[in-house]
Amino acid sequence: MAGTAVRGRLTWQTATVGAVTDETARTRTLRLEVPDWPGHEAGQHVDIRLTADDGYQAERAYSLASAPGEPLAITVERLDDGEVSPYLTQDAQPGDQLEVRGPIGGYFVWEPGSGSGAPLLLAAGGSGVVPLRAILRDRSRAGSSVPARLLYSSRSWEDVIYQSELGFPADGVQVIYTLTRSQPPSWQGYARRVDAQMLAEVAWPAADKPLAYVCGPTSFVESVASGLVALGYPAGRVKTERFGATGQ
Ligand SMILES: Cc1cc2nc3c(=O)[nH]c(=O)nc-3n(C[C@H](O)[C@H](O)[C@H](O)COP(=O)(O)OP(=O)(O)OC[C@H]3O[C@@H](n4cnc5c(N)ncnc54)[C@H](O)[C@@H]3O)c2cc1C
């Protein structure tokens, strides 16, 4: 739980970019090699700092995409007019160096004992799936049998991150997609933004005392979190991580 989350040194460390993997046309996973990495927990994030030749610096937060015990990785979605994400998704190459600070955050952390065996509801908007993927990986690595559902909202099938991994979920995990802007011809899943009706159909009943993690653009997070509370989820059982106004 929050009290036991790994706390990183709040100092900048040099990280070397390792393997890079294109997840979609707009998203890329970067392995980061940090010599003194203290370890991390699912749901935590890091700050990344870039320094230009003229000394100008920019820093942004990125959730950790890998489970505890796995090599450090982040998955970044490119915003064409952004400052940092175009560099990370297009220019960064294995061997390049950048600065990292973390791991950061305790509130959004999931550990195998979190929720005392209650079912897990994960809701992602766009790149908000990143820390939820780390949670699902941690669940598998820990051999947890907690039932889990991931409701994942993307603009289109082409925008679905971790497609092959999520296509073969672990036992006890269900992945439910909604594609908000375009759908493949034979699509039978949801095709709209997450709304109260969808949550009522997908979310575990409040009587099961589920634990929910909601992550994505601020508007997505606020709408889903209030929808879950309206279904009877206590606010304290709905953990939220906001990526900002333009995360999707
Ligand atoms: C805890 C946390 C975890 C996160 N994890 C992830 C993750 O796992 N993956 C991921 O892809 N992102 C993640 N984010 C989002 C990430 O931190 C960045 O916000 C994102 O990558 C965009 O950064 P950027 O520098 O490319 O864009 P920015 O330069 O910050 O620009 C973002 C948008 O704001 C607009 N903008 C910028 N400046 C102005 C201005 N002055 N006036 C008006 N509009 C402006 C730009 O046009 C652009 O559309 C996370 C955020 C948080 C807080």
JSON list of C-alpha atoms in Angstrom, two decimals, residues 10-227:
[
{"chain": "A", "resi": 10, "resn": "LEU", "atom": "CA", "xyz": [14.62, 12.81, -5.39]},
{"chain": "A", "resi": 11, "resn": "THR", "atom": "CA", "xyz": [17.81, 13.53, -7.22]},
{"chain": "A", "resi": 12, "resn": "TRP", "atom": "CA", "xyz": [18.38, 13.35, -10.94]},
{"chain": "A", "resi": 13, "resn": "GLN", "atom": "CA", "xyz": [20.24, 10.32, -12.23]},
{"chain": "A", "resi": 14, "resn": "THR", "atom": "CA", "xyz": [21.61, 9.69, -15.68]},
{"chain": "A", "resi": 15, "resn": "ALA", "atom": "CA", "xyz": [19.69, 7.05, -17.62]},
{"chain": "A", "resi": 16, "resn": "THR", "atom": "CA", "xyz": [20.81, 5.42, -20.85]},
{"chain": "A", "resi": 17, "resn": "VAL", "atom": "CA", "xyz": [18.13, 4.60, -23.39]},
{"chain": "A", "resi": 18, "resn": "GLY", "atom": "CA", "xyz": [18.08, 0.86, -24.06]},
{"chain": "A", "resi": 19, "resn": "ALA", "atom": "CA", "xyz": [15.78, -0.94, -26.50]},
{"chain": "A", "resi": 20, "resn": "VAL", "atom": "CA", "xyz": [13.00, 1.12, -28.05]},
{"chain": "A", "resi": 21, "resn": "THR", "atom": "CA", "xyz": [9.79, -0.53, -29.25]},
{"chain": "A", "resi": 22, "resn": "ASP", "atom": "CA", "xyz": [7.09, 1.10, -31.33]},
{"chain": "A", "resi": 23, "resn": "GLU", "atom": "CA", "xyz": [3.74, 0.14, -29.80]},
{"chain": "A", "resi": 24, "resn": "THR", "atom": "CA", "xyz": [1.55, 2.11, -32.22]},
{"chain": "A", "resi": 25, "resn": "ALA", "atom": "CA", "xyz": [2.22, 4.82, -34.80]},
{"chain": "A", "resi": 26, "resn": "ARG", "atom": "CA", "xyz": [2.17, 7.38, -31.99]},
{"chain": "A", "resi": 27, "resn": "THR", "atom": "CA", "xyz": [3.55, 5.49, -28.99]},
{"chain": "A", "resi": 28, "resn": "ARG", "atom": "CA", "xyz": [6.91, 4.06, -28.16]},
{"chain": "A", "resi": 29, "resn": "THR", "atom": "CA", "xyz": [8.26, 2.09, -25.21]},
{"chain": "A", "resi": 30, "resn": "LEU", "atom": "CA", "xyz": [11.76, 3.01, -24.07]},
{"chain": "A", "resi": 31, "resn": "ARG", "atom": "CA", "xyz": [13.83, 0.81, -21.79]},
{"chain": "A", "resi": 32, "resn": "LEU", "atom": "CA", "xyz": [15.91, 2.96, -19.44]},
{"chain": "A", "resi": 33, "resn": "GLU", "atom": "CA", "xyz": [19.10, 1.74, -17.85]},
{"chain": "A", "resi": 34, "resn": "VAL", "atom": "CA", "xyz": [19.76, 3.46, -14.53]},
{"chain": "A", "resi": 35, "resn": "PRO", "atom": "CA", "xyz": [22.78, 2.09, -12.64]},
{"chain": "A", "resi": 36, "resn": "ASP", "atom": "CA", "xyz": [21.47, 2.68, -9.11]},
{"chain": "A", "resi": 37, "resn": "TRP", "atom": "CA", "xyz": [17.77, 2.10, -9.67]},
{"chain": "A", "resi": 38, "resn": "PRO", "atom": "CA", "xyz": [16.23, 1.35, -6.23]},
{"chain": "A", "resi": 39, "resn": "GLY", "atom": "CA", "xyz": [13.36, -0.70, -7.70]},
{"chain": "A", "resi": 40, "resn": "HIS", "atom": "CA", "xyz": [9.78, 0.41, -8.13]},
{"chain": "A", "resi": 41, "resn": "GLU", "atom": "CA", "xyz": [6.19, -0.66, -7.68]},
{"chain": "A", "resi": 42, "resn": "ALA", "atom": "CA", "xyz": [3.32, -0.91, -10.12]},
{"chain": "A", "resi": 43, "resn": "GLY", "atom": "CA", "xyz": [1.57, 2.43, -10.49]},
{"chain": "A", "resi": 44, "resn": "GLN", "atom": "CA", "xyz": [4.56, 4.65, -9.76]},
{"chain": "A", "resi": 45, "resn": "HIS", "atom": "CA", "xyz": [6.03, 7.16, -12.20]},
{"chain": "A", "resi": 46, "resn": "VAL", "atom": "CA", "xyz": [9.29, 8.95, -12.89]},
{"chain": "A", "resi": 47, "resn": "ASP", "atom": "CA", "xyz": [10.22, 12.45, -13.97]},
{"chain": "A", "resi": 48, "resn": "ILE", "atom": "CA", "xyz": [12.26, 12.67, -17.16]},
{"chain": "A", "resi": 49, "resn": "ARG", "atom": "CA", "xyz": [14.43, 15.71, -17.84]},
{"chain": "A", "resi": 50, "resn": "LEU", "atom": "CA", "xyz": [15.89, 16.67, -21.19]},
{"chain": "A", "resi": 51, "resn": "THR", "atom": "CA", "xyz": [18.59, 19.29, -21.67]},
{"chain": "A", "resi": 52, "resn": "ALA", "atom": "CA", "xyz": [19.10, 21.00, -25.02]},
{"chain": "A", "resi": 53, "resn": "ASP", "atom": "CA", "xyz": [22.52, 22.05, -26.35]},
{"chain": "A", "resi": 54, "resn": "ASP", "atom": "CA", "xyz": [21.82, 25.63, -25.25]},
{"chain": "A", "resi": 55, "resn": "GLY", "atom": "CA", "xyz": [21.06, 24.48, -21.70]},
{"chain": "A", "resi": 56, "resn": "TYR", "atom": "CA", "xyz": [17.27, 24.76, -21.96]},
{"chain": "A", "resi": 57, "resn": "GLN", "atom": "CA", "xyz": [15.64, 22.06, -19.83]},
{"chain": "A", "resi": 58, "resn": "ALA", "atom": "CA", "xyz": [12.20, 20.46, -19.92]},
{"chain": "A", "resi": 59, "resn": "GLU", "atom": "CA", "xyz": [10.85, 17.81, -17.59]},
{"chain": "A", "resi": 60, "resn": "ARG", "atom": "CA", "xyz": [7.72, 15.66, -17.71]},
{"chain": "A", "resi": 61, "resn": "ALA", "atom": "CA", "xyz": [6.24, 12.81, -15.68]},
{"chain": "A", "resi": 62, "resn": "TYR", "atom": "CA", "xyz": [5.93, 9.30, -17.17]},
{"chain": "A", "resi": 63, "resn": "SER", "atom": "CA", "xyz": [4.34, 6.26, -15.57]},
{"chain": "A", "resi": 64, "resn": "LEU", "atom": "CA", "xyz": [6.41, 3.13, -15.28]},
{"chain": "A", "resi": 65, "resn": "ALA", "atom": "CA", "xyz": [5.29, 0.58, -17.84]},
{"chain": "A", "resi": 66, "resn": "SER", "atom": "CA", "xyz": [7.16, -2.35, -16.34]},
{"chain": "A", "resi": 67, "resn": "ALA", "atom": "CA", "xyz": [6.33, -4.40, -13.28]},
{"chain": "A", "resi": 68, "resn": "PRO", "atom": "CA", "xyz": [8.52, -4.45, -10.19]},
{"chain": "A", "resi": 69, "resn": "GLY", "atom": "CA", "xyz": [11.56, -6.60, -10.89]},
{"chain": "A", "resi": 70, "resn": "GLU", "atom": "CA", "xyz": [11.43, -5.94, -14.64]},
{"chain": "A", "resi": 71, "resn": "PRO", "atom": "CA", "xyz": [13.78, -3.54, -16.40]},
{"chain": "A", "resi": 72, "resn": "LEU", "atom": "CA", "xyz": [12.69, 0.07, -16.14]},
{"chain": "A", "resi": 73, "resn": "ALA", "atom": "CA", "xyz": [10.49, 1.12, -19.06]},
{"chain": "A", "resi": 74, "resn": "ILE", "atom": "CA", "xyz": [8.20, 3.99, -20.00]},
{"chain": "A", "resi": 75, "resn": "THR", "atom": "CA", "xyz": [5.68, 4.21, -22.84]},
{"chain": "A", "resi": 76, "resn": "VAL", "atom": "CA", "xyz": [5.21, 7.64, -24.36]},
{"chain": "A", "resi": 77, "resn": "GLU", "atom": "CA", "xyz": [2.47, 8.91, -26.65]},
{"chain": "A", "resi": 78, "resn": "ARG", "atom": "CA", "xyz": [3.54, 11.60, -29.11]},
{"chain": "A", "resi": 79, "resn": "LEU", "atom": "CA", "xyz": [1.75, 14.92, -29.05]},
{"chain": "A", "resi": 80, "resn": "ASP", "atom": "CA", "xyz": [2.83, 16.52, -32.31]},
{"chain": "A", "resi": 81, "resn": "ASP", "atom": "CA", "xyz": [2.94, 20.01, -30.84]},
{"chain": "A", "resi": 82, "resn": "GLY", "atom": "CA", "xyz": [4.47, 18.89, -27.54]},
{"chain": "A", "resi": 83, "resn": "GLU", "atom": "CA", "xyz": [7.94, 19.68, -26.28]},
{"chain": "A", "resi": 84, "resn": "VAL", "atom": "CA", "xyz": [9.15, 16.39, -24.80]},
{"chain": "A", "resi": 85, "resn": "SER", "atom": "CA", "xyz": [7.05, 13.55, -26.23]},
{"chain": "A", "resi": 86, "resn": "PRO", "atom": "CA", "xyz": [8.14, 14.06, -29.89]},
{"chain": "A", "resi": 87, "resn": "TYR", "atom": "CA", "xyz": [11.78, 13.69, -28.84]},
{"chain": "A", "resi": 88, "resn": "LEU", "atom": "CA", "xyz": [11.10, 10.54, -26.80]},
{"chain": "A", "resi": 89, "resn": "THR", "atom": "CA", "xyz": [8.97, 8.90, -29.50]},
{"chain": "A", "resi": 90, "resn": "GLN", "atom": "CA", "xyz": [10.94, 9.91, -32.60]},
{"chain": "A", "resi": 91, "resn": "ASP", "atom": "CA", "xyz": [14.48, 10.97, -31.83]},
{"chain": "A", "resi": 92, "resn": "ALA", "atom": "CA", "xyz": [15.72, 9.08, -28.77]},
{"chain": "A", "resi": 93, "resn": "GLN", "atom": "CA", "xyz": [17.95, 6.17, -29.77]},
{"chain": "A", "resi": 94, "resn": "PRO", "atom": "CA", "xyz": [19.57, 3.33, -27.82]},
{"chain": "A", "resi": 95, "resn": "GLY", "atom": "CA", "xyz": [22.69, 4.72, -26.15]},
{"chain": "A", "resi": 96, "resn": "ASP", "atom": "CA", "xyz": [21.30, 8.24, -25.74]},
{"chain": "A", "resi": 97, "resn": "GLN", "atom": "CA", "xyz": [21.34, 9.70, -22.26]},
{"chain": "A", "resi": 98, "resn": "LEU", "atom": "CA", "xyz": [18.69, 11.62, -20.37]},
{"chain": "A", "resi": 99, "resn": "GLU", "atom": "CA", "xyz": [17.93, 12.28, -16.73]},
{"chain": "A", "resi": 100, "resn": "VAL", "atom": "CA", "xyz": [15.46, 10.43, -14.56]},
{"chain": "A", "resi": 101, "resn": "ARG", "atom": "CA", "xyz": [14.17, 11.05, -11.04]},
{"chain": "A", "resi": 102, "resn": "GLY", "atom": "CA", "xyz": [12.15, 8.55, -9.06]},
{"chain": "A", "resi": 103, "resn": "PRO", "atom": "CA", "xyz": [10.32, 6.31, -8.55]},
{"chain": "A", "resi": 104, "resn": "ILE", "atom": "CA", "xyz": [7.61, 8.72, -7.44]},
{"chain": "A", "resi": 105, "resn": "GLY", "atom": "CA", "xyz": [4.17, 8.17, -5.96]},
{"chain": "A", "resi": 106, "resn": "GLY", "atom": "CA", "xyz": [2.57, 5.95, -3.36]},
{"chain": "A", "resi": 107, "resn": "TYR", "atom": "CA", "xyz": [-1.16, 6.61, -3.69]},
{"chain": "A", "resi": 108, "resn": "PHE", "atom": "CA", "xyz": [-1.65, 5.00, -7.11]},
{"chain": "A", "resi": 109, "resn": "VAL", "atom": "CA", "xyz": [0.48, 1.97, -6.26]},
{"chain": "A", "resi": 110, "resn": "TRP", "atom": "CA", "xyz": [-0.92, -1.55, -6.46]},
{"chain": "A", "resi": 111, "resn": "GLU", "atom": "CA", "xyz": [0.65, -4.41, -4.57]},
{"chain": "A", "resi": 112, "resn": "PRO", "atom": "CA", "xyz": [-0.51, -8.04, -4.53]},
{"chain": "A", "resi": 113, "resn": "GLY", "atom": "CA", "xyz": [-2.10, -7.47, -1.09]},
{"chain": "A", "resi": 114, "resn": "SER", "atom": "CA", "xyz": [-3.91, -4.25, -2.08]},
{"chain": "A", "resi": 115, "resn": "GLY", "atom": "CA", "xyz": [-7.67, -4.50, -1.71]},
{"chain": "A", "resi": 116, "resn": "SER", "atom": "CA", "xyz": [-7.51, -7.67, 0.39]},
{"chain": "A", "resi": 117, "resn": "GLY", "atom": "CA", "xyz": [-8.50, -9.94, -2.46]},
{"chain": "A", "resi": 118, "resn": "ALA", "atom": "CA", "xyz": [-11.30, -7.70, -3.74]},
{"chain": "A", "resi": 119, "resn": "PRO", "atom": "CA", "xyz": [-11.81, -7.58, -7.51]},
{"chain": "A", "resi": 120, "resn": "LEU", "atom": "CA", "xyz": [-9.78, -5.03, -9.42]},
{"chain": "A", "resi": 121, "resn": "LEU", "atom": "CA", "xyz": [-11.31, -2.58, -11.86]},
{"chain": "A", "resi": 122, "resn": "LEU", "atom": "CA", "xyz": [-8.83, -0.78, -14.11]},
{"chain": "A", "resi": 123, "resn": "ALA", "atom": "CA", "xyz": [-10.03, 2.00, -16.40]},
{"chain": "A", "resi": 124, "resn": "ALA", "atom": "CA", "xyz": [-7.70, 3.58, -18.95]},
{"chain": "A", "resi": 125, "resn": "GLY", "atom": "CA", "xyz": [-8.05, 6.43, -21.40]},
{"chain": "A", "resi": 126, "resn": "GLY", "atom": "CA", "xyz": [-5.36, 6.38, -24.10]},
{"chain": "A", "resi": 127, "resn": "SER", "atom": "CA", "xyz": [-1.84, 6.26, -22.66]},
{"chain": "A", "resi": 128, "resn": "GLY", "atom": "CA", "xyz": [-3.44, 5.96, -19.22]},
{"chain": "A", "resi": 129, "resn": "VAL", "atom": "CA", "xyz": [-3.13, 2.24, -19.84]},
{"chain": "A", "resi": 130, "resn": "VAL", "atom": "CA", "xyz": [0.61, 2.43, -19.06]},
{"chain": "A", "resi": 131, "resn": "PRO", "atom": "CA", "xyz": [0.56, 2.10, -15.24]},
{"chain": "A", "resi": 132, "resn": "LEU", "atom": "CA", "xyz": [-2.41, -0.29, -15.46]},
{"chain": "A", "resi": 133, "resn": "ARG", "atom": "CA", "xyz": [-0.31, -2.57, -17.67]},
{"chain": "A", "resi": 134, "resn": "ALA", "atom": "CA", "xyz": [2.35, -2.52, -14.95]},
{"chain": "A", "resi": 135, "resn": "ILE", "atom": "CA", "xyz": [-0.34, -3.51, -12.42]},
{"chain": "A", "resi": 136, "resn": "LEU", "atom": "CA", "xyz": [-1.55, -6.41, -14.61]},
{"chain": "A", "resi": 137, "resn": "ARG", "atom": "CA", "xyz": [2.02, -7.60, -15.07]},
{"chain": "A", "resi": 138, "resn": "ASP", "atom": "CA", "xyz": [2.66, -7.39, -11.35]},
{"chain": "A", "resi": 139, "resn": "ARG", "atom": "CA", "xyz": [-0.54, -9.34, -10.69]},
{"chain": "A", "resi": 140, "resn": "SER", "atom": "CA", "xyz": [0.72, -12.10, -13.00]},
{"chain": "A", "resi": 141, "resn": "ARG", "atom": "CA", "xyz": [4.25, -12.12, -11.61]},
{"chain": "A", "resi": 142, "resn": "ALA", "atom": "CA", "xyz": [2.93, -12.34, -8.07]},
{"chain": "A", "resi": 143, "resn": "GLY", "atom": "CA", "xyz": [0.61, -15.23, -9.00]},
{"chain": "A", "resi": 144, "resn": "SER", "atom": "CA", "xyz": [-2.35, -13.22, -7.72]},
{"chain": "A", "resi": 145, "resn": "SER", "atom": "CA", "xyz": [-5.78, -14.70, -8.45]},
{"chain": "A", "resi": 146, "resn": "VAL", "atom": "CA", "xyz": [-7.63, -11.43, -7.82]},
{"chain": "A", "resi": 147, "resn": "PRO", "atom": "CA", "xyz": [-10.19, -11.08, -10.64]},
{"chain": "A", "resi": 148, "resn": "ALA", "atom": "CA", "xyz": [-9.39, -8.05, -12.78]},
{"chain": "A", "resi": 149, "resn": "ARG", "atom": "CA", "xyz": [-11.18, -6.14, -15.51]},
{"chain": "A", "resi": 150, "resn": "LEU", "atom": "CA", "xyz": [-9.54, -3.52, -17.70]},
{"chain": "A", "resi": 151, "resn": "LEU", "atom": "CA", "xyz": [-11.86, -1.08, -19.46]},
{"chain": "A", "resi": 152, "resn": "TYR", "atom": "CA", "xyz": [-9.68, 0.58, -22.08]},
{"chain": "A", "resi": 153, "resn": "SER", "atom": "CA", "xyz": [-10.83, 3.56, -24.12]},
{"chain": "A", "resi": 154, "resn": "SER", "atom": "CA", "xyz": [-8.90, 4.35, -27.32]},
{"chain": "A", "resi": 155, "resn": "ARG", "atom": "CA", "xyz": [-9.64, 6.46, -30.34]},
{"chain": "A", "resi": 156, "resn": "SER", "atom": "CA", "xyz": [-9.27, 3.55, -32.77]},
{"chain": "A", "resi": 157, "resn": "TRP", "atom": "CA", "xyz": [-7.96, -0.03, -32.88]},
{"chain": "A", "resi": 158, "resn": "GLU", "atom": "CA", "xyz": [-4.69, 1.30, -34.31]},
{"chain": "A", "resi": 159, "resn": "ASP", "atom": "CA", "xyz": [-4.27, 3.41, -31.18]},
{"chain": "A", "resi": 160, "resn": "VAL", "atom": "CA", "xyz": [-4.55, 0.45, -28.78]},
{"chain": "A", "resi": 161, "resn": "ILE", "atom": "CA", "xyz": [-1.22, 0.19, -26.94]},
{"chain": "A", "resi": 162, "resn": "TYR", "atom": "CA", "xyz": [0.12, -3.26, -25.89]},
{"chain": "A", "resi": 163, "resn": "GLN", "atom": "CA", "xyz": [-2.30, -4.87, -28.34]},
{"chain": "A", "resi": 164, "resn": "SER", "atom": "CA", "xyz": [-0.65, -8.28, -28.50]},
{"chain": "A", "resi": 165, "resn": "GLU", "atom": "CA", "xyz": [-0.07, -8.48, -24.74]},
{"chain": "A", "resi": 166, "resn": "LEU", "atom": "CA", "xyz": [-3.63, -7.49, -23.90]},
{"chain": "A", "resi": 167, "resn": "GLY", "atom": "CA", "xyz": [-4.91, -9.93, -26.52]},
{"chain": "A", "resi": 168, "resn": "PHE", "atom": "CA", "xyz": [-3.79, -12.82, -24.31]},
{"chain": "A", "resi": 169, "resn": "PRO", "atom": "CA", "xyz": [-4.77, -11.75, -20.80]},
{"chain": "A", "resi": 170, "resn": "ALA", "atom": "CA", "xyz": [-3.78, -13.84, -17.81]},
{"chain": "A", "resi": 171, "resn": "ASP", "atom": "CA", "xyz": [-6.33, -16.12, -16.15]},
{"chain": "A", "resi": 172, "resn": "GLY", "atom": "CA", "xyz": [-8.90, -14.07, -14.32]},
{"chain": "A", "resi": 173, "resn": "VAL", "atom": "CA", "xyz": [-8.28, -10.91, -16.39]},
{"chain": "A", "resi": 174, "resn": "GLN", "atom": "CA", "xyz": [-10.83, -9.50, -18.82]},
{"chain": "A", "resi": 175, "resn": "VAL", "atom": "CA", "xyz": [-10.06, -6.67, -21.24]},
{"chain": "A", "resi": 176, "resn": "ILE", "atom": "CA", "xyz": [-13.00, -4.64, -22.54]},
{"chain": "A", "resi": 177, "resn": "TYR", "atom": "CA", "xyz": [-12.33, -2.05, -25.24]},
{"chain": "A", "resi": 178, "resn": "THR", "atom": "CA", "xyz": [-14.22, 0.98, -26.34]},
{"chain": "A", "resi": 179, "resn": "LEU", "atom": "CA", "xyz": [-13.13, 2.70, -29.57]},
{"chain": "A", "resi": 180, "resn": "THR", "atom": "CA", "xyz": [-14.39, 6.23, -29.55]},
{"chain": "A", "resi": 181, "resn": "ARG", "atom": "CA", "xyz": [-13.64, 7.59, -33.02]},
{"chain": "A", "resi": 182, "resn": "SER", "atom": "CA", "xyz": [-13.38, 4.72, -35.50]},
{"chain": "A", "resi": 183, "resn": "GLN", "atom": "CA", "xyz": [-13.90, 0.99, -35.38]},
{"chain": "A", "resi": 184, "resn": "PRO", "atom": "CA", "xyz": [-12.84, -1.92, -37.60]},
{"chain": "A", "resi": 185, "resn": "PRO", "atom": "CA", "xyz": [-15.61, -3.18, -39.93]},
{"chain": "A", "resi": 186, "resn": "SER", "atom": "CA", "xyz": [-16.66, -6.17, -37.83]},
{"chain": "A", "resi": 187, "resn": "TRP", "atom": "CA", "xyz": [-16.22, -4.44, -34.45]},
{"chain": "A", "resi": 188, "resn": "GLN", "atom": "CA", "xyz": [-18.63, -5.75, -31.82]},
{"chain": "A", "resi": 189, "resn": "GLY", "atom": "CA", "xyz": [-17.29, -3.93, -28.78]},
{"chain": "A", "resi": 190, "resn": "TYR", "atom": "CA", "xyz": [-18.21, -0.54, -27.41]},
{"chain": "A", "resi": 191, "resn": "ALA", "atom": "CA", "xyz": [-17.90, 2.42, -29.76]},
{"chain": "A", "resi": 192, "resn": "ARG", "atom": "CA", "xyz": [-18.41, 5.48, -27.59]},
{"chain": "A", "resi": 193, "resn": "ARG", "atom": "CA", "xyz": [-16.86, 7.36, -24.71]},
{"chain": "A", "resi": 194, "resn": "VAL", "atom": "CA", "xyz": [-17.17, 5.70, -21.34]},
{"chain": "A", "resi": 195, "resn": "ASP", "atom": "CA", "xyz": [-20.53, 6.63, -19.85]},
{"chain": "A", "resi": 196, "resn": "ALA", "atom": "CA", "xyz": [-22.73, 5.64, -16.92]},
{"chain": "A", "resi": 197, "resn": "GLN", "atom": "CA", "xyz": [-24.41, 2.84, -18.85]},
{"chain": "A", "resi": 198, "resn": "MET", "atom": "CA", "xyz": [-21.07, 1.33, -19.89]},
{"chain": "A", "resi": 199, "resn": "LEU", "atom": "CA", "xyz": [-19.73, 1.50, -16.35]},
{"chain": "A", "resi": 200, "resn": "ALA", "atom": "CA", "xyz": [-22.88, -0.15, -15.04]},
{"chain": "A", "resi": 201, "resn": "GLU", "atom": "CA", "xyz": [-22.32, -3.01, -17.51]},
{"chain": "A", "resi": 202, "resn": "VAL", "atom": "CA", "xyz": [-18.57, -3.42, -17.05]},
{"chain": "A", "resi": 203, "resn": "ALA", "atom": "CA", "xyz": [-17.70, -2.46, -13.46]},
{"chain": "A", "resi": 204, "resn": "TRP", "atom": "CA", "xyz": [-17.82, -5.01, -10.66]},
{"chain": "A", "resi": 205, "resn": "PRO", "atom": "CA", "xyz": [-20.86, -4.44, -8.45]},
{"chain": "A", "resi": 206, "resn": "ALA", "atom": "CA", "xyz": [-20.09, -2.12, -5.55]},
{"chain": "A", "resi": 207, "resn": "ALA", "atom": "CA", "xyz": [-21.29, -4.87, -3.20]},
{"chain": "A", "resi": 208, "resn": "ASP", "atom": "CA", "xyz": [-18.17, -6.87, -4.14]},
{"chain": "A", "resi": 209, "resn": "LYS", "atom": "CA", "xyz": [-16.08, -4.03, -2.61]},
{"chain": "A", "resi": 210, "resn": "PRO", "atom": "CA", "xyz": [-13.86, -3.65, -5.69]},
{"chain": "A", "resi": 211, "resn": "LEU", "atom": "CA", "xyz": [-10.71, -1.58, -5.83]},
{"chain": "A", "resi": 212, "resn": "ALA", "atom": "CA", "xyz": [-10.55, 0.76, -8.85]},
{"chain": "A", "resi": 213, "resn": "TYR", "atom": "CA", "xyz": [-7.60, 2.45, -10.60]},
{"chain": "A", "resi": 214, "resn": "VAL", "atom": "CA", "xyz": [-8.49, 5.08, -13.18]},
{"chain": "A", "resi": 215, "resn": "CYS", "atom": "CA", "xyz": [-5.85, 6.74, -15.35]},
{"chain": "A", "resi": 216, "resn": "GLY", "atom": "CA", "xyz": [-5.76, 8.98, -18.41]},
{"chain": "A", "resi": 217, "resn": "PRO", "atom": "CA", "xyz": [-6.58, 12.52, -19.48]},
{"chain": "A", "resi": 218, "resn": "THR", "atom": "CA", "xyz": [-8.06, 14.61, -16.68]},
{"chain": "A", "resi": 219, "resn": "SER", "atom": "CA", "xyz": [-11.55, 14.76, -18.21]},
{"chain": "A", "resi": 220, "resn": "PHE", "atom": "CA", "xyz": [-11.63, 10.96, -18.65]},
{"chain": "A", "resi": 221, "resn": "VAL", "atom": "CA", "xyz": [-10.49, 10.34, -15.08]},
{"chain": "A", "resi": 222, "resn": "GLU", "atom": "CA", "xyz": [-12.99, 12.74, -13.57]},
{"chain": "A", "resi": 223, "resn": "SER", "atom": "CA", "xyz": [-15.89, 11.37, -15.55]},
{"chain": "A", "resi": 224, "resn": "VAL", "atom": "CA", "xyz": [-15.08, 7.70, -14.82]},
{"chain": "A", "resi": 225, "resn": "ALA", "atom": "CA", "xyz": [-14.30, 8.28, -11.14]},
{"chain": "A", "resi": 226, "resn": "SER", "atom": "CA", "xyz": [-17.56, 10.15, -10.56]},
{"chain": "A", "resi": 227, "resn": "GLY", "atom": "CA", "xyz": [-19.41, 7.44, -12.52]}
]
